[in-house]
Each structure stands twice: as C-alpha cells, then as structure tokens.
C-alpha cells in the first residue's frame, strides 16, 4: 500500500509555475484595483470621505477574522480534487463576479443606498477572495520539497504578480478620460467588469494546471470532519498560539511587518512630493510622472530584481539575500533626496515629447532622468521581501511538521503571515495620514509650505529606512538556514519511510 505523502517533489514544471504565477497576478490585481477604485467612492458616487473610510475599514475587519479560519479549513480538507484546488477554483469565480458586482452603483440611487449596497457586496467579495487567496498561498508552500526550487517558484510568482502593479496606475488615467467614459462612475463600473473577467480567467489556472501533492497520511485523514471545522474553533486558536512559539516564523512575520509597512506608510508621499515639490503643485505638469514612476518600479522588480534576488538566495542563502536586498533598498530610499528635484527648463527629461497612444487614449511619457536614480535600488525592498519570505515560510512548514507531525499546516501559516501583513497595512495607512498632518500638509492647497515639503521628504526617507534597518537586525540571527533545512528534509523523509513500512505490514 503506497501513500502519496511519501512522494517528494523537487522540480516543478514550468507550466505549473506559470499557472501558479497567474494566481498571484490575480492576488495582486484585485487589491490594487480595489485601492484605486475606492478613491472614486467619494468623487464618483457621492459618498462622504469619512463614510468612505468606513467602507474600506469594515470589510478588512472581516478579512482579518476569516483568513486564519480559511487556512485552517484548507489544511484539514480532504477531497478527490485535493485540499487546496477546489477552494481556489470556487474562490476565483466568486471573487471575479463579486468584484464587478460591488461597483455596479449609480449616483442617482443616493449615498445611503450606495453605502449599504457597497458594504454588503464588499464583505461578500472579501470573503470570496479569502476562499481563493489563502489556499493559493498554502498551495505554493507545498508544491516542492526542495528549498531552492521554492525560491525559484516564488520568484516567478512574484514576477508575474508585478504585472498587476504595472496595470493598476493606468486605471487612474483611464477612469478620468472623458473620451472613453461618460463619467468617472461609468469608468469604474466598466473597468470593474474587465478586471473581474481577467481575474476569472487567470484565477482558475492554478486549480486546473497545478498538481497538488498529498502531504497527509492515512491516519490523519479521519481526524477532523467538516462539522469539526465549523464548530471546533478551539483547535484553530491552539494552532495559532502554537505558531507563535515557532521563532523562525515569528522572525519572518516581524521582518515583513517592518519592511512592507514602512514602505506602505510613505507610499503616497512620493506622489505628493512629485506634484507639490517637483512640479510646485501643478497636477497638469506632473501628468503621468507618478504613474510612470510606479510602473517602472514594478517593471524593474519583475524583469531584473526578482531574478537577481532568486540567484542570490540560491548562491548565498536566503537570509543573506534578504539582508543584501534590504540594505540596497535603504540606499534607494536615501537616493530619493537627490532623485526628487524641482523640475524646470534645465531638467533633463527622459522620453522627451514622446506620446504613447492606446486606442483613443494618449499618454505623455516625459520623465525627469534623475528620477530613475532611486528606482532600481528601492525595487530590491519589496521584490526581495516576498520572494524570499514566502520561500522561507515553506521551509518553516517543514520545521513545523518535524515538531508537531501531520497534518501539515501551510494554509494556516500562510493565513497567519498575511493576516499580520494586512493588520500592519491598516496601521501603516493610518500612521501615514498622521505623518501628513504632523508635517502640516494641506490637501486643499495647491501650494505647500517649504518647511512642510522639507519635513515630508525627510519622513519619506527616514521611516522606511529605519523600519528596514530594524528588520535586518531581526533576521540577523535567523536560524533556519539551508543546511538545517536539508537536515530537516532528510529526517522527514526517514520518518515518512518508517510510517510507510508500518502501513505496509
């Protein structure tokens, strides 16, 4: 009697890597589009700013609750199609439909109706996205037993995911284009359907083409019934408490919390500095420069930075690759002081007078050359972070199996990891607004005080550099290196072989 859990997968076929990457494209496109479209709750659908803030916060509360539960459910599901793929397939379909449905609002229905309409469907969307996203993350952790192949997989997935961040900034330009849409509301409604359709097509690919490996064993499959998964939340609570004792995992969470949310706290500052410092408050002169700045960062991350990080990880080790990448990102943050310069007639401009036309939409590609200076260094921050951390979390799952046995808990680990990211992101966005207030930024004025912009530029550099530096210190003594992972893998294989022999007797 053979059991699939004893099969170890080293190399993942390129087609499966691409399909898994397609899932990550969806995993980035949905929140990216949601962030852009949410701005138009105020300008297009007549909802008060404070109320619009509630519409963003309330669904996130449900998201924080459902992520660990979905990870736990996915870890303990058994079906003829696997424990991840059914949820990914169903979640992709529901997410695509509900994303489009939640934006089918009309201003004439009134702000009260639109508030309750959007709140209801956004909660349903968040729940559907959890059904898709959480099993997808866990799926990636278990696709290979080889620590280097895990890094290659996550590198490809994150490179494909960066395509979303090249697309998302264009939504700002498209929605406001009167040659395309009668109104901003019409633009949001229409584009949400296109986004939903794309997410449906790409979202189901991992469920169809990625092979799921059975990492349980015969004795563990009868431990939990579906009824248990719904009512026995005590098991989940104990599981989460147990994970906090996993020191390597907590180091990964802590470092990610600091690097990602330090970046998120100042993410909007670049936009304000470009408009109000470089172009003296002229949105018209700034044009598409903020969007191009973001798109170039994502492009370099996908085609250059992630492959370099993956090579460094397999050459020097994941911990060392993280330290190097994070240090390079700090250099990038510092270079912003010289990269963000006041633009005048003497400024050298890249793509001078170049116009790109897509259909009836025209984009000016002019960009101050000096603005390119910090981009490749900054890209090492997030490009290295998620490629390496997701690969290292897969290693942590091996350590967890060694210590606690089966079933493996990739889904719960993934949910816990991203739960901390999401909670941190909410805090970072709130603190970012606080920093803007403290430096005296006046959103109603097109001209900002010299002192305000000076202090904002300092905060834009100091905050992410400081959090990245602390993250390096946290990871300095990270103990789950490649040698230890290899020893754990060998011990697990011996344990599984022993279990197979007992089952064959």
mmCIF file of N, CA and C in Angstrom, residues 29-30 32-34 36-38 40 45 95-105 167-178 180-200 358 361 363:
data_model
loop_
_atom_site.group_PDB
_atom_site.id
_atom_site.type_symbol
_atom_site.label_atom_id
_atom_site.label_comp_id
_atom_site.label_asym_id
_atom_site.label_seq_id
_atom_site.Cartn_x
_atom_site.Cartn_y
_atom_site.Cartn_z
ATOM 1 N N UNK A 29 -3.766 41.971 -8.476
ATOM 2 C CA UNK A 29 -4.633 42.845 -9.265
ATOM 3 C C UNK A 29 -5.890 43.243 -8.491
ATOM 4 N N UNK A 30 -6.492 42.305 -7.766
ATOM 5 C CA UNK A 30 -7.724 42.616 -7.048
ATOM 6 C C UNK A 30 -7.528 43.698 -5.982
ATOM 7 N N UNK A 32 -5.064 45.822 -5.767
ATOM 8 C CA UNK A 32 -4.577 47.023 -6.429
ATOM 9 C C UNK A 32 -5.708 47.811 -7.063
ATOM 10 N N UNK A 33 -6.571 47.124 -7.804
ATOM 11 C CA UNK A 33 -7.725 47.781 -8.422
ATOM 12 C C UNK A 33 -8.684 48.303 -7.363
ATOM 13 N N UNK A 34 -8.856 47.546 -6.288
ATOM 14 C CA UNK A 34 -9.748 47.976 -5.209
ATOM 15 C C UNK A 34 -9.266 49.287 -4.604
ATOM 16 N N UNK A 36 -7.503 51.687 -6.071
ATOM 17 C CA UNK A 36 -7.757 52.796 -6.990
ATOM 18 C C UNK A 36 -9.245 53.113 -7.050
ATOM 19 N N UNK A 37 -10.060 52.104 -7.230
ATOM 20 C CA UNK A 37 -11.495 52.330 -7.380
ATOM 21 C C UNK A 37 -12.109 52.944 -6.124
ATOM 22 N N UNK A 38 -11.573 52.608 -4.951
ATOM 23 C CA UNK A 38 -12.140 53.116 -3.698
ATOM 24 C C UNK A 38 -12.061 54.638 -3.614
ATOM 25 N N UNK A 40 -12.812 56.623 -5.884
ATOM 26 C CA UNK A 40 -13.950 57.172 -6.615
ATOM 27 C C UNK A 40 -15.277 56.965 -5.887
ATOM 28 N N UNK A 45 -19.397 58.561 -6.701
ATOM 29 C CA UNK A 45 -20.654 58.025 -6.178
ATOM 30 C C UNK A 45 -21.219 58.843 -5.018
ATOM 31 N N UNK A 95 -14.840 35.554 -6.554
ATOM 32 C CA UNK A 95 -14.133 36.830 -6.432
ATOM 33 C C UNK A 95 -14.328 37.685 -7.673
ATOM 34 N N UNK A 96 -14.213 37.060 -8.842
ATOM 35 C CA UNK A 96 -14.360 37.790 -10.099
ATOM 36 C C UNK A 96 -15.747 38.401 -10.232
ATOM 37 N N UNK A 97 -16.764 37.610 -9.920
ATOM 38 C CA UNK A 97 -18.153 38.084 -10.049
ATOM 39 C C UNK A 97 -18.438 39.192 -9.041
ATOM 40 N N UNK A 98 -18.069 38.961 -7.787
ATOM 41 C CA UNK A 98 -18.414 39.909 -6.725
ATOM 42 C C UNK A 98 -17.610 41.194 -6.824
ATOM 43 N N UNK A 99 -16.376 41.118 -7.348
ATOM 44 C CA UNK A 99 -15.618 42.352 -7.533
ATOM 45 C C UNK A 99 -16.347 43.284 -8.496
ATOM 46 N N UNK A 100 -16.822 42.728 -9.599
ATOM 47 C CA UNK A 100 -17.553 43.547 -10.574
ATOM 48 C C UNK A 100 -18.888 44.019 -10.014
ATOM 49 N N UNK A 101 -19.607 43.132 -9.332
ATOM 50 C CA UNK A 101 -20.940 43.468 -8.823
ATOM 51 C C UNK A 101 -20.876 44.600 -7.808
ATOM 52 N N UNK A 102 -19.855 44.601 -6.946
ATOM 53 C CA UNK A 102 -19.815 45.609 -5.885
ATOM 54 C C UNK A 102 -19.665 47.040 -6.430
ATOM 55 N N UNK A 103 -19.206 47.169 -7.677
ATOM 56 C CA UNK A 103 -19.010 48.509 -8.247
ATOM 57 C C UNK A 103 -20.134 48.934 -9.187
ATOM 58 N N UNK A 104 -21.178 48.118 -9.297
ATOM 59 C CA UNK A 104 -22.290 48.492 -10.179
ATOM 60 C C UNK A 104 -23.272 49.398 -9.432
ATOM 61 N N UNK A 105 -22.770 50.576 -9.052
ATOM 62 C CA UNK A 105 -23.566 51.577 -8.334
ATOM 63 C C UNK A 105 -23.837 52.771 -9.239
ATOM 64 N N UNK A 167 -0.202 47.615 -14.333
ATOM 65 C CA UNK A 167 -1.522 47.903 -14.905
ATOM 66 C C UNK A 167 -2.299 48.890 -14.040
ATOM 67 N N UNK A 168 -2.251 48.680 -12.725
ATOM 68 C CA UNK A 168 -3.101 49.438 -11.795
ATOM 69 C C UNK A 168 -2.952 50.956 -11.941
ATOM 70 N N UNK A 169 -1.726 51.534 -12.041
ATOM 71 C CA UNK A 169 -1.638 53.003 -12.160
ATOM 72 C C UNK A 169 -2.343 53.567 -13.394
ATOM 73 N N UNK A 170 -2.491 52.746 -14.433
ATOM 74 C CA UNK A 170 -3.154 53.219 -15.657
ATOM 75 C C UNK A 170 -4.646 53.440 -15.417
ATOM 76 N N UNK A 171 -5.211 52.753 -14.419
ATOM 77 C CA UNK A 171 -6.644 52.923 -14.129
ATOM 78 C C UNK A 171 -6.980 54.380 -13.806
ATOM 79 N N UNK A 172 -6.054 55.076 -13.111
ATOM 80 C CA UNK A 172 -6.300 56.481 -12.782
ATOM 81 C C UNK A 172 -6.539 57.297 -14.055
ATOM 82 N N UNK A 173 -5.711 57.037 -15.057
ATOM 83 C CA UNK A 173 -5.793 57.797 -16.302
ATOM 84 C C UNK A 173 -7.047 57.413 -17.088
ATOM 85 N N UNK A 174 -7.341 56.114 -17.134
ATOM 86 C CA UNK A 174 -8.477 55.638 -17.929
ATOM 87 C C UNK A 174 -9.808 56.126 -17.365
ATOM 88 N N UNK A 175 -9.987 56.027 -16.058
ATOM 89 C CA UNK A 175 -11.270 56.370 -15.442
ATOM 90 C C UNK A 175 -11.610 57.842 -15.645
ATOM 91 N N UNK A 176 -10.575 58.686 -15.620
ATOM 92 C CA UNK A 176 -10.803 60.132 -15.752
ATOM 93 C C UNK A 176 -10.859 60.594 -17.205
ATOM 94 N N UNK A 177 -10.687 59.678 -18.160
ATOM 95 C CA UNK A 177 -10.649 60.058 -19.570
ATOM 96 C C UNK A 177 -12.064 60.195 -20.132
ATOM 97 N N UNK A 178 -12.434 61.411 -20.511
ATOM 98 C CA UNK A 178 -13.791 61.679 -20.986
ATOM 99 C C UNK A 178 -14.034 61.152 -22.396
ATOM 100 N N UNK A 180 -13.286 58.174 -23.217
ATOM 101 C CA UNK A 180 -13.618 56.764 -23.029
ATOM 102 C C UNK A 180 -14.945 56.554 -22.318
ATOM 103 N N UNK A 181 -15.189 57.361 -21.273
ATOM 104 C CA UNK A 181 -16.369 57.147 -20.424
ATOM 105 C C UNK A 181 -17.130 58.452 -20.228
ATOM 106 N N UNK A 182 -18.440 58.324 -20.080
ATOM 107 C CA UNK A 182 -19.285 59.500 -19.871
ATOM 108 C C UNK A 182 -19.011 60.161 -18.521
ATOM 109 N N UNK A 183 -18.605 59.347 -17.538
ATOM 110 C CA UNK A 183 -18.342 59.868 -16.199
ATOM 111 C C UNK A 183 -17.355 58.946 -15.497
ATOM 112 N N UNK A 184 -16.827 59.403 -14.366
ATOM 113 C CA UNK A 184 -15.937 58.560 -13.574
ATOM 114 C C UNK A 184 -16.670 57.306 -13.096
ATOM 115 N N UNK A 185 -17.930 57.459 -12.714
ATOM 116 C CA UNK A 185 -18.719 56.310 -12.258
ATOM 117 C C UNK A 185 -18.850 55.271 -13.364
ATOM 118 N N UNK A 186 -19.078 55.747 -14.591
ATOM 119 C CA UNK A 186 -19.175 54.834 -15.730
ATOM 120 C C UNK A 186 -17.846 54.120 -15.953
ATOM 121 N N UNK A 187 -16.742 54.849 -15.783
ATOM 122 C CA UNK A 187 -15.422 54.243 -15.924
ATOM 123 C C UNK A 187 -15.169 53.160 -14.900
ATOM 124 N N UNK A 188 -15.549 53.415 -13.647
ATOM 125 C CA UNK A 188 -15.368 52.427 -12.582
ATOM 126 C C UNK A 188 -16.212 51.191 -12.852
ATOM 127 N N UNK A 189 -17.478 51.403 -13.206
ATOM 128 C CA UNK A 189 -18.371 50.266 -13.468
ATOM 129 C C UNK A 189 -17.839 49.399 -14.608
ATOM 130 N N UNK A 190 -17.392 50.041 -15.675
ATOM 131 C CA UNK A 190 -16.934 49.293 -16.846
ATOM 132 C C UNK A 190 -15.623 48.570 -16.581
ATOM 133 N N UNK A 191 -14.652 49.285 -16.020
ATOM 134 C CA UNK A 191 -13.350 48.664 -15.774
ATOM 135 C C UNK A 191 -13.442 47.532 -14.751
ATOM 136 N N UNK A 192 -14.364 47.639 -13.800
ATOM 137 C CA UNK A 192 -14.506 46.569 -12.805
ATOM 138 C C UNK A 192 -14.928 45.260 -13.463
ATOM 139 N N UNK A 193 -15.700 45.350 -14.534
ATOM 140 C CA UNK A 193 -16.110 44.143 -15.256
ATOM 141 C C UNK A 193 -14.907 43.521 -15.968
ATOM 142 N N UNK A 194 -14.076 44.362 -16.586
ATOM 143 C CA UNK A 194 -12.870 43.860 -17.245
ATOM 144 C C UNK A 194 -11.913 43.226 -16.234
ATOM 145 N N UNK A 195 -11.759 43.879 -15.072
ATOM 146 C CA UNK A 195 -10.891 43.330 -14.029
ATOM 147 C C UNK A 195 -11.441 41.990 -13.542
ATOM 148 N N UNK A 196 -12.740 41.925 -13.321
ATOM 149 C CA UNK A 196 -13.360 40.684 -12.875
ATOM 150 C C UNK A 196 -13.173 39.561 -13.878
ATOM 151 N N UNK A 197 -13.348 39.872 -15.164
ATOM 152 C CA UNK A 197 -13.188 38.844 -16.201
ATOM 153 C C UNK A 197 -11.752 38.334 -16.232
ATOM 154 N N UNK A 198 -10.775 39.251 -16.158
ATOM 155 C CA UNK A 198 -9.362 38.843 -16.164
ATOM 156 C C UNK A 198 -9.048 37.965 -14.959
ATOM 157 N N UNK A 199 -9.597 38.326 -13.804
ATOM 158 C CA UNK A 199 -9.343 37.552 -12.587
ATOM 159 C C UNK A 199 -9.995 36.173 -12.654
ATOM 160 N N UNK A 200 -11.125 36.072 -13.321
ATOM 161 C CA UNK A 200 -11.749 34.763 -13.516
ATOM 162 C C UNK A 200 -10.857 33.863 -14.374
ATOM 163 N N UNK A 358 -2.909 54.497 -26.940
ATOM 164 C CA UNK A 358 -3.563 53.201 -26.841
ATOM 165 C C UNK A 358 -5.042 53.427 -27.133
ATOM 166 N N UNK A 361 -6.766 56.814 -26.188
ATOM 167 C CA UNK A 361 -6.121 57.389 -25.016
ATOM 168 C C UNK A 361 -4.664 57.692 -25.319
ATOM 169 N N UNK A 363 -0.908 59.007 -23.767
ATOM 170 C CA UNK A 363 -0.103 59.138 -22.560
ATOM 171 C C UNK A 363 1.202 59.862 -22.902
#
